[in-house]
Coordinates of C-alpha atoms and ligand atoms in Angstrom, one line a residue:
M992 CA -14.1 -23.3 18.5
A993 CA -16.0 -24.2 21.6
S994 CA -18.0 -20.9 21.3
T995 CA -19.8 -22.1 18.1
M996 CA -21.4 -25.1 19.8
L997 CA -25.1 -24.6 20.3
S998 CA -27.3 -27.0 22.0
L999 CA -31.0 -26.9 21.4
V1000 CA -32.2 -27.6 24.9
S1001 CA -35.8 -26.8 24.4
A1002 CA -36.5 -28.7 21.2
A1003 CA -37.9 -31.8 22.9
L1004 CA -39.6 -30.0 25.8
P1005 CA -43.2 -28.9 26.1
L1006 CA -43.6 -25.3 25.4
Q1007 CA -46.2 -23.0 26.9
E1008 CA -47.2 -19.4 26.0
N1009 CA -47.0 -16.8 28.9
H1010 CA -49.3 -13.8 29.3
K1011 CA -47.0 -11.6 27.2
G1012 CA -47.2 -14.0 24.3
K1013 CA -43.6 -15.2 24.6
M1014 CA -42.9 -18.9 24.6
N1015 CA -41.3 -20.3 27.7
L1016 CA -40.3 -23.6 29.0
G1017 CA -43.3 -25.0 30.8
S1018 CA -42.5 -28.1 32.9
S1019 CA -41.1 -27.9 36.3
D1020 CA -38.6 -30.6 35.4
C1021 CA -37.4 -28.3 32.6
S1022 CA -37.1 -25.2 34.7
S1023 CA -35.0 -27.1 37.3
F1024 CA -32.8 -28.2 34.4
L1025 CA -32.4 -24.5 33.4
R1026 CA -31.7 -23.5 37.0
K1027 CA -28.9 -26.0 37.1
E1028 CA -27.7 -24.6 33.8
K1029 CA -27.6 -21.1 35.2
R1030 CA -25.4 -22.3 38.0
N1031 CA -22.9 -23.6 35.4
P1032 CA -20.7 -20.7 34.7
F1033 CA -19.7 -22.2 31.3
M1034 CA -23.2 -22.3 29.9
K1035 CA -25.4 -19.2 29.1
T1036 CA -29.0 -19.6 28.0
K1037 CA -30.5 -17.2 25.4
S1038 CA -34.0 -17.0 24.2
F1039 CA -34.4 -16.9 20.4
G1040 CA -38.1 -16.5 19.8
R1041 CA -39.6 -19.9 20.3
I1042 CA -36.5 -21.7 21.1
N1043 CA -34.2 -21.4 24.1
M1044 CA -30.7 -22.2 23.3
A1045 CA -27.8 -23.1 25.6
I1046 CA -24.6 -21.6 24.3
A1047 CA -21.3 -22.8 25.4
V1048 CA -19.2 -19.6 25.7
N1049 CA -15.6 -19.4 25.0
T1050 CA -14.5 -20.0 28.6
S1051 CA -12.4 -23.0 29.4
R1052 CA -13.2 -25.5 32.1
F1053 CA -9.5 -25.3 32.8
E1054 CA -9.7 -21.6 33.7
G1055 CA -8.4 -22.4 37.1
V1056 CA -5.2 -24.1 35.8
T1057 CA -2.4 -21.7 36.0
M1058 CA 0.7 -21.7 33.8
A1059 CA 3.5 -23.9 35.3
P1060 CA 7.0 -22.4 35.4
P1061 CA 9.5 -24.0 33.0
D1062 CA 11.5 -26.9 34.5
P1063 CA 14.7 -25.5 36.0
I1064 CA 16.8 -28.1 34.1
L1065 CA 14.9 -29.4 31.1
G1066 CA 13.5 -25.9 30.5
V1067 CA 17.0 -24.7 29.9
S1068 CA 17.2 -27.0 26.8
E1069 CA 14.0 -25.5 25.5
A1070 CA 15.4 -21.9 25.8
F1071 CA 18.6 -23.1 24.2
R1072 CA 16.8 -24.4 21.1
A1073 CA 15.0 -21.0 20.7
D1074 CA 18.4 -19.1 20.6
N1075 CA 19.8 -18.4 17.1
S1076 CA 23.2 -17.3 18.2
E1077 CA 26.2 -19.1 16.7
M1078 CA 28.0 -18.9 20.0
K1079 CA 25.3 -20.7 22.0
L1080 CA 26.4 -23.5 24.3
N1081 CA 24.0 -25.8 26.2
L1082 CA 25.5 -26.7 29.6
G1083 CA 22.1 -27.1 31.2
V1084 CA 21.1 -30.8 31.2
G1085 CA 23.5 -33.5 32.3
A1086 CA 23.8 -35.3 28.9
Y1087 CA 27.0 -36.4 27.3
R1088 CA 28.1 -34.9 24.1
T1089 CA 31.1 -35.7 21.8
E1090 CA 34.0 -33.2 21.3
E1091 CA 31.9 -32.0 18.3
L1092 CA 29.0 -31.4 20.8
Q1093 CA 26.9 -34.0 19.2
P1094 CA 24.7 -36.6 21.2
Y1095 CA 26.5 -39.9 21.5
V1096 CA 25.1 -43.4 21.1
L1097 CA 27.6 -45.9 22.6
N1098 CA 29.0 -48.5 20.3
V1099 CA 28.0 -51.3 22.7
V1100 CA 24.4 -50.0 22.6
K1101 CA 24.4 -50.2 18.8
K1102 CA 25.9 -53.7 19.0
A1103 CA 23.3 -54.8 21.5
E1104 CA 20.5 -53.4 19.3
N1105 CA 21.8 -55.2 16.3
L1106 CA 21.7 -58.4 18.2
M1107 CA 18.2 -57.7 19.3
L1108 CA 17.1 -57.1 15.7
E1109 CA 18.8 -60.3 14.5
R1110 CA 17.0 -62.3 17.2
G1111 CA 13.7 -60.8 16.0
E1112 CA 12.5 -60.4 19.6
N1113 CA 8.9 -59.8 20.3
K1114 CA 7.1 -56.9 21.9
E1115 CA 5.0 -58.7 24.5
Y1116 CA 4.3 -57.0 27.8
L1117 CA 7.0 -57.4 30.4
P1118 CA 6.0 -58.6 33.9
I1119 CA 5.3 -55.8 36.3
E1120 CA 8.7 -56.1 37.9
G1121 CA 10.4 -55.9 34.5
L1122 CA 12.8 -58.1 32.5
A1123 CA 14.3 -60.8 34.7
A1124 CA 17.6 -60.7 32.9
F1125 CA 17.8 -57.0 33.4
N1126 CA 16.9 -57.1 37.1
K1127 CA 19.6 -59.8 37.7
V1128 CA 22.4 -57.9 36.0
T1129 CA 21.5 -54.5 37.4
A1130 CA 21.7 -55.7 41.0
E1131 CA 25.0 -57.4 40.2
L1132 CA 26.4 -54.2 38.6
L1133 CA 25.5 -52.3 41.7
F1134 CA 26.4 -54.6 44.5
G1135 CA 29.0 -56.8 42.7
A1136 CA 28.2 -60.3 41.6
G1137 CA 28.5 -62.7 44.5
N1138 CA 27.6 -60.0 47.1
P1139 CA 25.9 -61.8 50.0
V1140 CA 22.9 -59.6 49.7
I1141 CA 22.3 -61.1 46.2
E1142 CA 23.3 -64.6 47.2
Q1143 CA 20.9 -64.5 50.1
Q1144 CA 18.1 -63.1 47.9
R1145 CA 17.8 -60.1 50.1
V1146 CA 17.4 -57.6 47.3
A1147 CA 14.0 -56.7 45.9
T1148 CA 14.8 -55.4 42.4
V1149 CA 12.1 -53.9 40.2
Q1150 CA 12.8 -52.3 36.8
G1151 CA 11.7 -48.7 36.9
L1152 CA 11.3 -45.8 34.5
S1153 CA 14.9 -44.8 34.8
G1154 CA 16.2 -43.0 37.9
T1155 CA 13.3 -40.7 38.2
G1156 CA 10.6 -43.4 38.0
S1157 CA 12.6 -45.7 40.4
L1158 CA 12.9 -42.9 42.9
R1159 CA 9.1 -42.2 42.5
L1160 CA 8.3 -45.9 43.2
A1161 CA 10.4 -45.9 46.3
A1162 CA 8.8 -42.6 47.4
A1163 CA 5.4 -44.2 47.0
L1164 CA 6.5 -47.2 49.1
I1165 CA 7.7 -44.9 51.9
E1166 CA 4.5 -43.0 51.8
R1167 CA 2.5 -46.2 52.1
Y1168 CA 4.5 -48.2 54.6
F1169 CA 6.3 -45.5 56.7
P1170 CA 3.6 -42.8 57.1
G1171 CA 5.0 -39.6 58.5
A1172 CA 8.6 -40.7 58.0
K1173 CA 10.8 -37.9 56.7
V1174 CA 13.3 -38.1 53.9
L1175 CA 16.5 -36.0 54.4
I1176 CA 17.9 -34.6 51.3
S1177 CA 21.2 -32.7 50.8
S1178 CA 21.3 -29.0 50.4
P1179 CA 21.6 -28.5 47.5
T1180 CA 20.4 -31.5 45.5
W1181 CA 19.1 -32.5 42.1
G1182 CA 16.1 -30.2 41.6
N1183 CA 13.7 -33.0 40.9
H1184 CA 14.1 -34.8 44.3
K1185 CA 11.9 -32.3 46.0
N1186 CA 9.2 -32.6 43.3
I1187 CA 9.3 -36.4 43.6
F1188 CA 8.8 -36.4 47.4
N1189 CA 6.2 -33.6 47.2
D1190 CA 4.1 -35.5 44.6
A1191 CA 4.4 -38.7 46.6
R1192 CA 3.3 -36.7 49.8
V1193 CA 6.5 -37.7 51.6
P1194 CA 7.7 -35.0 54.0
W1195 CA 11.3 -34.0 53.5
S1196 CA 13.9 -31.7 55.0
E1197 CA 17.4 -30.7 54.1
Y1198 CA 20.8 -31.6 55.6
R1199 CA 23.8 -29.3 55.1
Y1200 CA 26.1 -30.5 52.3
Y1201 CA 27.7 -27.7 50.4
D1202 CA 29.8 -25.0 52.1
P1203 CA 30.1 -21.9 49.9
K1204 CA 33.1 -20.6 51.9
T1205 CA 35.3 -23.6 51.1
V1206 CA 33.4 -24.6 47.9
G1207 CA 33.6 -28.0 49.5
L1208 CA 31.6 -30.4 51.7
D1209 CA 30.2 -29.2 55.0
F1210 CA 30.9 -32.5 56.6
D1211 CA 30.3 -31.4 60.2
G1212 CA 27.0 -29.8 59.2
M1213 CA 25.9 -32.9 57.3
I1214 CA 26.7 -35.2 60.2
S1215 CA 25.0 -33.0 62.8
D1216 CA 21.8 -32.6 60.7
I1217 CA 21.6 -36.4 60.1
K1218 CA 22.1 -36.9 63.8
A1219 CA 19.4 -34.3 64.7
A1220 CA 16.7 -35.9 62.4
P1221 CA 14.0 -38.0 63.9
E1222 CA 15.0 -41.6 64.4
G1223 CA 14.1 -43.9 61.5
S1224 CA 14.3 -41.2 58.8
F1225 CA 15.3 -41.9 55.3
V1226 CA 18.6 -40.3 54.3
L1227 CA 18.9 -39.6 50.6
L1228 CA 22.5 -39.9 49.4
H1229 CA 24.1 -39.5 46.0
G1230 CA 26.0 -42.7 45.5
C1231 CA 28.7 -40.8 43.5
A1232 CA 29.2 -37.6 41.5
H1233 CA 26.9 -35.5 43.7
N1234 CA 24.6 -33.4 41.6
P1235 CA 24.9 -30.4 41.4
T1236 CA 28.0 -29.9 43.4
G1237 CA 30.4 -32.6 42.1
I1238 CA 31.6 -33.0 45.7
D1239 CA 31.6 -36.5 47.1
P1240 CA 32.5 -37.6 50.7
T1241 CA 35.9 -39.4 51.0
P1242 CA 35.8 -43.2 51.9
E1243 CA 36.5 -42.2 55.6
Q1244 CA 33.7 -39.8 55.5
W1245 CA 31.3 -42.4 54.0
E1246 CA 32.2 -44.7 57.0
K1247 CA 31.3 -41.9 59.4
I1248 CA 28.0 -41.2 57.6
A1249 CA 27.2 -44.9 57.8
D1250 CA 28.0 -44.8 61.6
V1251 CA 25.6 -42.0 62.3
I1252 CA 22.8 -43.5 60.1
Q1253 CA 23.2 -46.8 61.9
E1254 CA 23.2 -45.1 65.3
K1255 CA 20.0 -43.2 64.5
N1256 CA 18.3 -46.2 63.0
H1257 CA 17.9 -44.3 59.8
I1258 CA 17.4 -45.9 56.4
P1259 CA 19.9 -45.0 53.7
F1260 CA 18.4 -44.3 50.3
F1261 CA 20.9 -44.0 47.5
D1262 CA 20.4 -42.3 44.2
V1263 CA 22.9 -43.8 41.8
A1264 CA 22.5 -41.9 38.5
Y1265 CA 26.2 -41.6 37.5
Q1266 CA 27.8 -45.0 38.2
G1267 CA 31.1 -45.0 36.2
F1268 CA 30.9 -41.2 35.5
A1269 CA 32.7 -40.1 38.7
S1270 CA 35.9 -42.1 38.5
G1271 CA 35.5 -43.9 35.2
S1272 CA 35.2 -47.2 37.1
L1273 CA 31.9 -48.8 37.6
D1274 CA 33.1 -50.7 40.7
A1275 CA 34.8 -47.7 42.4
D1276 CA 31.6 -45.6 41.9
A1277 CA 29.5 -48.2 43.6
S1278 CA 31.8 -48.4 46.7
S1279 CA 29.6 -46.2 48.8
V1280 CA 26.5 -48.4 48.3
R1281 CA 28.6 -51.6 48.9
L1282 CA 30.1 -50.2 52.1
F1283 CA 26.6 -49.7 53.5
A1284 CA 25.4 -53.1 52.3
A1285 CA 28.5 -54.8 53.8
R1286 CA 27.4 -53.5 57.2
G1287 CA 24.2 -55.5 56.9
M1288 CA 22.1 -52.4 56.7
E1289 CA 18.7 -52.3 55.0
L1290 CA 18.8 -49.7 52.2
L1291 CA 17.2 -48.5 49.0
V1292 CA 19.0 -47.7 45.8
A1293 CA 17.6 -46.1 42.7
Q1294 CA 19.6 -46.7 39.6
S1295 CA 19.7 -45.0 36.2
Y1296 CA 21.3 -46.0 32.8
S1297 CA 20.5 -42.6 31.3
K1298 CA 24.1 -41.3 31.6
N1299 CA 26.5 -44.3 31.8
L1300 CA 24.9 -46.1 28.9
G1301 CA 23.6 -43.0 27.2
L1302 CA 20.1 -44.4 27.3
Y1303 CA 18.4 -41.1 28.3
A1304 CA 15.2 -41.6 26.2
E1305 CA 14.8 -45.3 26.9
R1306 CA 13.9 -44.6 30.5
I1307 CA 15.7 -47.6 32.0
G1308 CA 16.7 -48.0 35.6
A1309 CA 15.7 -49.9 38.7
I1310 CA 14.8 -49.6 42.4
N1311 CA 16.6 -52.0 44.7
V1312 CA 15.5 -52.5 48.3
V1313 CA 18.0 -54.5 50.4
C1314 CA 16.2 -56.1 53.3
S1315 CA 17.4 -58.1 56.2
S1316 CA 15.7 -61.3 55.0
A1317 CA 14.7 -62.9 51.7
D1318 CA 11.2 -63.1 53.0
A1319 CA 11.0 -59.3 53.6
A1320 CA 12.5 -58.7 50.2
A1321 CA 9.8 -60.9 48.5
R1322 CA 7.1 -58.9 50.3
V1323 CA 8.6 -55.6 49.5
K1324 CA 8.9 -56.6 45.8
S1325 CA 5.3 -57.6 45.7
Q1326 CA 4.3 -54.2 47.1
L1327 CA 6.5 -52.3 44.6
K1328 CA 4.7 -54.2 41.8
R1329 CA 1.4 -53.3 43.4
I1330 CA 2.4 -49.6 43.3
A1331 CA 3.7 -49.8 39.7
R1332 CA 0.6 -51.5 38.2
P1333 CA -1.8 -48.7 38.5
M1334 CA 0.9 -46.1 37.7
Y1335 CA 2.2 -47.4 34.4
S1336 CA 1.3 -51.1 34.4
N1337 CA 4.7 -52.5 33.3
P1338 CA 7.9 -51.0 32.1
P1339 CA 9.3 -50.7 28.6
I1340 CA 11.4 -53.5 27.2
H1341 CA 13.9 -52.0 24.8
G1342 CA 16.3 -50.4 27.2
A1343 CA 16.1 -53.3 29.5
R1344 CA 17.2 -55.7 26.8
I1345 CA 20.1 -53.4 25.9
V1346 CA 21.3 -53.3 29.5
A1347 CA 20.9 -57.1 29.8
N1348 CA 22.8 -57.7 26.7
V1349 CA 25.7 -55.3 27.5
V1350 CA 26.1 -56.1 31.2
G1351 CA 25.3 -59.8 30.8
D1352 CA 27.9 -60.4 28.0
P1353 CA 31.5 -60.4 29.1
A1354 CA 32.9 -59.1 25.8
L1355 CA 30.3 -56.2 25.5
F1356 CA 30.7 -55.5 29.2
N1357 CA 34.4 -54.9 28.7
E1358 CA 33.8 -52.8 25.7
W1359 CA 31.3 -50.7 27.7
K1360 CA 33.9 -50.2 30.4
E1361 CA 36.3 -48.8 27.8
E1362 CA 33.7 -46.5 26.4
M1363 CA 32.8 -45.4 29.9
E1364 CA 36.4 -44.5 30.6
L1365 CA 36.6 -42.6 27.3
M1366 CA 33.5 -40.5 28.2
A1367 CA 34.7 -39.9 31.8
G1368 CA 38.2 -39.1 30.4
R1369 CA 36.8 -36.5 27.9
I1370 CA 35.0 -34.7 30.8
K1371 CA 38.2 -34.8 32.9
N1372 CA 40.0 -33.2 30.0
V1373 CA 37.6 -30.3 29.6
R1374 CA 37.5 -29.8 33.3
Q1375 CA 41.3 -29.4 33.3
K1376 CA 41.2 -27.1 30.2
L1377 CA 38.5 -24.9 31.8
F1378 CA 40.5 -24.6 34.9
D1379 CA 43.7 -23.7 32.9
S1380 CA 41.8 -21.1 30.9
L1381 CA 40.2 -19.5 33.9
S1382 CA 43.5 -19.4 35.8
A1383 CA 45.3 -17.9 32.8
K1384 CA 42.7 -15.3 32.0
D1385 CA 41.6 -14.2 35.5
K1386 CA 43.5 -11.0 36.2
C1387 CA 42.2 -10.9 39.7
G1388 CA 44.0 -14.1 40.6
K1389 CA 40.9 -15.9 41.9
D1390 CA 41.6 -19.5 43.0
W1391 CA 39.6 -21.7 40.6
S1392 CA 41.1 -25.0 41.8
F1393 CA 37.8 -26.1 43.3
I1394 CA 36.8 -27.0 39.7
L1395 CA 39.5 -29.7 39.6
K1396 CA 38.3 -31.1 43.0
Q1397 CA 34.8 -31.7 41.7
I1398 CA 33.9 -34.9 39.9
G1399 CA 31.3 -36.2 37.5
M1400 CA 29.5 -34.5 34.8
F1401 CA 29.0 -31.2 36.5
S1402 CA 30.9 -28.2 37.9
F1403 CA 29.3 -26.1 40.5
T1404 CA 30.8 -22.7 39.6
G1405 CA 29.6 -20.7 42.6
L1406 CA 27.9 -18.2 40.2
S1407 CA 24.8 -16.6 41.7
K1408 CA 21.4 -16.5 40.0
V1409 CA 22.1 -13.0 38.4
Q1410 CA 25.5 -14.1 37.3
S1411 CA 24.1 -17.2 35.8
E1412 CA 21.5 -15.1 34.0
N1413 CA 24.4 -13.0 32.6
M1414 CA 26.0 -16.1 31.3
T1415 CA 22.9 -16.8 29.3
N1416 CA 21.7 -13.4 28.3
K1417 CA 25.1 -11.9 27.4
W1418 CA 27.1 -15.0 26.4
H1419 CA 24.5 -17.5 25.2
V1420 CA 25.8 -20.0 27.7
Y1421 CA 22.8 -22.0 28.9
M1422 CA 23.0 -23.4 32.4
T1423 CA 20.9 -23.9 35.5
K1424 CA 20.3 -20.8 37.7
D1425 CA 22.0 -22.5 40.7
G1426 CA 25.4 -21.9 39.0
R1427 CA 25.8 -25.5 37.7
I1428 CA 27.4 -26.2 34.4
S1429 CA 27.4 -29.6 32.7
L1430 CA 30.9 -30.3 31.5
A1431 CA 29.5 -33.2 29.5
G1432 CA 28.2 -30.5 27.1
L1433 CA 31.5 -28.7 26.8
S1434 CA 34.3 -29.2 24.2
L1435 CA 38.0 -28.3 24.5
A1436 CA 37.4 -25.8 21.7
K1437 CA 34.8 -23.9 23.7
C1438 CA 36.7 -23.8 27.0
E1439 CA 38.3 -20.4 26.4
Y1440 CA 35.0 -18.8 25.4
L1441 CA 33.4 -20.3 28.5
A1442 CA 36.2 -19.0 30.7
D1443 CA 35.7 -15.5 29.4
A1444 CA 32.0 -15.7 30.1
I1445 CA 32.5 -17.0 33.7
I1446 CA 35.2 -14.3 34.5
D1447 CA 32.9 -11.6 33.1
S1448 CA 29.9 -12.8 35.0
F1449 CA 31.8 -13.5 38.2
H1450 CA 33.7 -10.2 38.4
C1451 CA 31.4 -7.7 36.6
V1452 CA 27.9 -8.8 37.8
S1453 CA 26.8 -8.8 41.4
Ligands
KET752 N1 19.2 -38.6 40.0 C1 20.1 -37.6 39.8 C2 21.0 -37.2 40.9 C3 20.1 -37.0 38.5 O1 21.0 -36.0 38.3 C4 19.2 -37.4 37.5 C5 19.2 -36.7 36.2 C6 18.3 -38.5 37.8 C7 18.4 -39.1 39.1 C8 17.3 -39.0 36.9 O2 17.7 -39.3 35.6 P1 16.8 -40.3 34.7 O3 17.0 -39.9 33.3 O4 15.4 -40.2 35.2 O5 17.4 -41.6 35.0 N2 19.7 -35.6 36.1 C9 19.8 -34.8 34.8 C10 18.6 -34.8 33.9 C11 17.3 -34.4 34.6 O6 17.3 -33.4 35.3 O7 16.3 -35.1 34.3 C12 20.3 -33.4 35.2 O8 20.4 -33.1 36.4 O9 20.6 -32.7 34.2

């Protein structure tokens, strides 16, 4: 315990008797030391006969540090673990589970890891920008091999600590080179976006996205808010499978969004965390990004392999900055490296090698696509079963068809905060308080139970 620590301050100091016969510290140097000590709220001095002692009391230097609230997404998993109910269901975090609700390691990942073991690869530091083979394939997966932006070397790709770390690198770049520029984010968006820009000291504001009346996209609101933003703002867009709503613009709407962004001289900034999880096709899910790139626009794209390769804990992703010249791309890359070096020095190698092996090998790549389709297919099946169960059980005849229109890992149920709390407190269904459920954590067997919980929360709690 800190409180047991005693320091004998006076032991080495000259002592002098005062007129009452007590011993006191004599030198002026010494009394100034004590004066300083008295100003320190964590130190108290006490006189024990001939010796003055400084006692560190049981008060922490971190007294001013308040308790942080649990994370709205990852905190849900912590609460889930603490629940002993047999019925409990974790639909909080967007992490794929099997039909048996077990975590899933993709076969192609196991194969790639076996290859890596066989080769006996070393654990030397990577360059700051990451594994070259990874950076090459990740840009190709995103833009399509042979895309002019790659051929003309106009993409600055730097391996990042998954999607989050890549977004954070880009945020730091914006803060450094576009001081005062605003990032526009959708309302609602993935909860961590705001944290990322706040921590990077990048100002942000929201554009309308979700319309609760239609449980669909507020396209007109989105367009007018992007138009109204100061020229040269960054517009954060979810490349596919918008989180949390599961609502994506149509191809025609993407074209119009690109028109407005171009008109206003804004810079599109894509967050691609679910490539392959929206449609089951890696190419189709990159079409929004490719459409913008094909217009010759400069843009940023943060990528993540947490979901589509199930590499959550490997922290593997990338930031890509498409520039109008190879020269600009080289300079941007050099600055991204400069930002990364004091933050985390260089990125981890294991996940990068897995991605390089899977995406870079035609046989493994094809196998991955099949597994990807299986995962996306399982989610589509539970989405359908949940809709069927809700429609069959809901005696009030509410239209639940919006669930079928949403895509990706999530469904945005429209449940309010108190209704979501009822889902957890009464039904042991763990979900985020914005009404989002991760269908990736749901099995066909649990759909009926979930439908009962949703109907009860929706109709009986207000
Ligand atoms: N962008 C979006 C839109 C996103 O949903 C996530 C993760 C990320 C980026 C970052 O993931 P990373 O593992 O850093 O590559 N979302 C899930 C997990 C989380 O909140 O961290 C989620 O929404 O459940």
